[in-house]
Coordinates of C-alpha atoms in Angstrom, one line a residue:
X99 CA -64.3 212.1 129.6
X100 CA -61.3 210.1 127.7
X101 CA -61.4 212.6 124.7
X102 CA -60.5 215.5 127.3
X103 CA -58.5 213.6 129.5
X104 CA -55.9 212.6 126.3
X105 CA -55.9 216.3 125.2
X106 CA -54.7 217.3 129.2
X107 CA -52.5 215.0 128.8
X108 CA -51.4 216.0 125.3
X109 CA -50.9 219.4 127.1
X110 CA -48.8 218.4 130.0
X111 CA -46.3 216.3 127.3
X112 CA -46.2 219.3 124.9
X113 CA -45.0 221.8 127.7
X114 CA -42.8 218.7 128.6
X115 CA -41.3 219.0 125.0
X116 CA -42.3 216.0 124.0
X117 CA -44.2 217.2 120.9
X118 CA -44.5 213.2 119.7
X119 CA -46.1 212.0 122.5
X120 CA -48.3 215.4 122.6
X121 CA -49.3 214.6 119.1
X122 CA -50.4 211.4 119.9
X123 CA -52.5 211.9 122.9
X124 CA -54.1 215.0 120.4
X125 CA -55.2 212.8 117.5
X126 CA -56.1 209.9 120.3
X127 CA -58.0 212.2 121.6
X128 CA -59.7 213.1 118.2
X129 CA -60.0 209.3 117.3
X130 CA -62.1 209.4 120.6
X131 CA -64.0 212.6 119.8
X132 CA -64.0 213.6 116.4
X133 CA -66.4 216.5 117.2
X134 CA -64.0 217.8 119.8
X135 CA -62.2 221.3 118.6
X136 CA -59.8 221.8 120.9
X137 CA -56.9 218.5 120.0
X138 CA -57.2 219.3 116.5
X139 CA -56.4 223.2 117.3
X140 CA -53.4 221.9 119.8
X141 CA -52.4 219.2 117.5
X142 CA -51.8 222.0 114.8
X143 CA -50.0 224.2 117.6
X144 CA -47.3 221.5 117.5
X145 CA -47.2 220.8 113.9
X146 CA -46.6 224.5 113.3
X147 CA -43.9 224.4 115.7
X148 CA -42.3 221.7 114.1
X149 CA -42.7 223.2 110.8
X150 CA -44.7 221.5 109.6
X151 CA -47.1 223.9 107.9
X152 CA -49.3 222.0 105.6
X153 CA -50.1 219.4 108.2
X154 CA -51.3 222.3 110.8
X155 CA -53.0 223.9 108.4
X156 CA -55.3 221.2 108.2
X157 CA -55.7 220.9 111.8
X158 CA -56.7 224.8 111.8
X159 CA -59.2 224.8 109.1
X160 CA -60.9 221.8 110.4
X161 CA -61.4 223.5 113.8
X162 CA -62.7 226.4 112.0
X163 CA -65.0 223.6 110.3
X164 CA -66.3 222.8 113.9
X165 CA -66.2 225.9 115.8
X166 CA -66.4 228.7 113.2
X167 CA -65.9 231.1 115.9
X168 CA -62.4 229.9 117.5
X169 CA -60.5 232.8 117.2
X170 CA -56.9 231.4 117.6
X171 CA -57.5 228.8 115.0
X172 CA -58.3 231.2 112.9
X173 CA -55.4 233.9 113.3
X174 CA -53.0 230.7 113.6
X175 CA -54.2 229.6 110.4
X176 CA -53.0 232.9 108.7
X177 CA -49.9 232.9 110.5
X178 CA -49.0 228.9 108.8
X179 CA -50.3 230.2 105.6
X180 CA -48.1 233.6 105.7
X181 CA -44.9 231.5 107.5
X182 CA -45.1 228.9 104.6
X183 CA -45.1 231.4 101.9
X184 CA -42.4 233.3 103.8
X185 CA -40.5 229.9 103.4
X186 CA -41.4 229.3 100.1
X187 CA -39.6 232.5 98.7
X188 CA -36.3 231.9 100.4
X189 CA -36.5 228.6 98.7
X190 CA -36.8 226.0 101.7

């Protein structure tokens, strides 16, 4: 289907480097699907990456909204949580 096809896609541009374009094809891919775990979880992979916690955050907790038992949303969603307090206290 188009939802799965964007995330693959998504995927193939994030191992690229390309995290833009990877983000794009992940919340395409959401727009598509909003049911569908898996861009929101990949979505937040790149945020992270890119710093940008808050924003990943949100992406983790809603996969754990859908899919209570996705494992690496979960322990990623610690590791933003402890990396942003981490950057909080050496004042970035």
């Amino acid at each position: 289907d188009l939802a799965t096809a964007l995330n693959d896609r998504g995927q193939v541009r994030y191992l690229r480097v390309e995290f833009a374009a990877a983000v794009e094809d992940y919340t395409a891919a959401i727009e598509c699907q909003p049911g569908f775990e898996v861009p929101y979880y990949n979505r937040g992979l790149v945020l992270y990456r890119l710093g940008d916690y808050d924003e990943a955050m949100k992406d983790f907790r809603k996969v754990l909204e859908l899919n209570p038992h996705f494992e690496d949303a979960a322990l990623s969603l610690k590791q933003a949580i402890l990396d942003k307090e981490d950057k909080q206290k050496r004042g970035y």
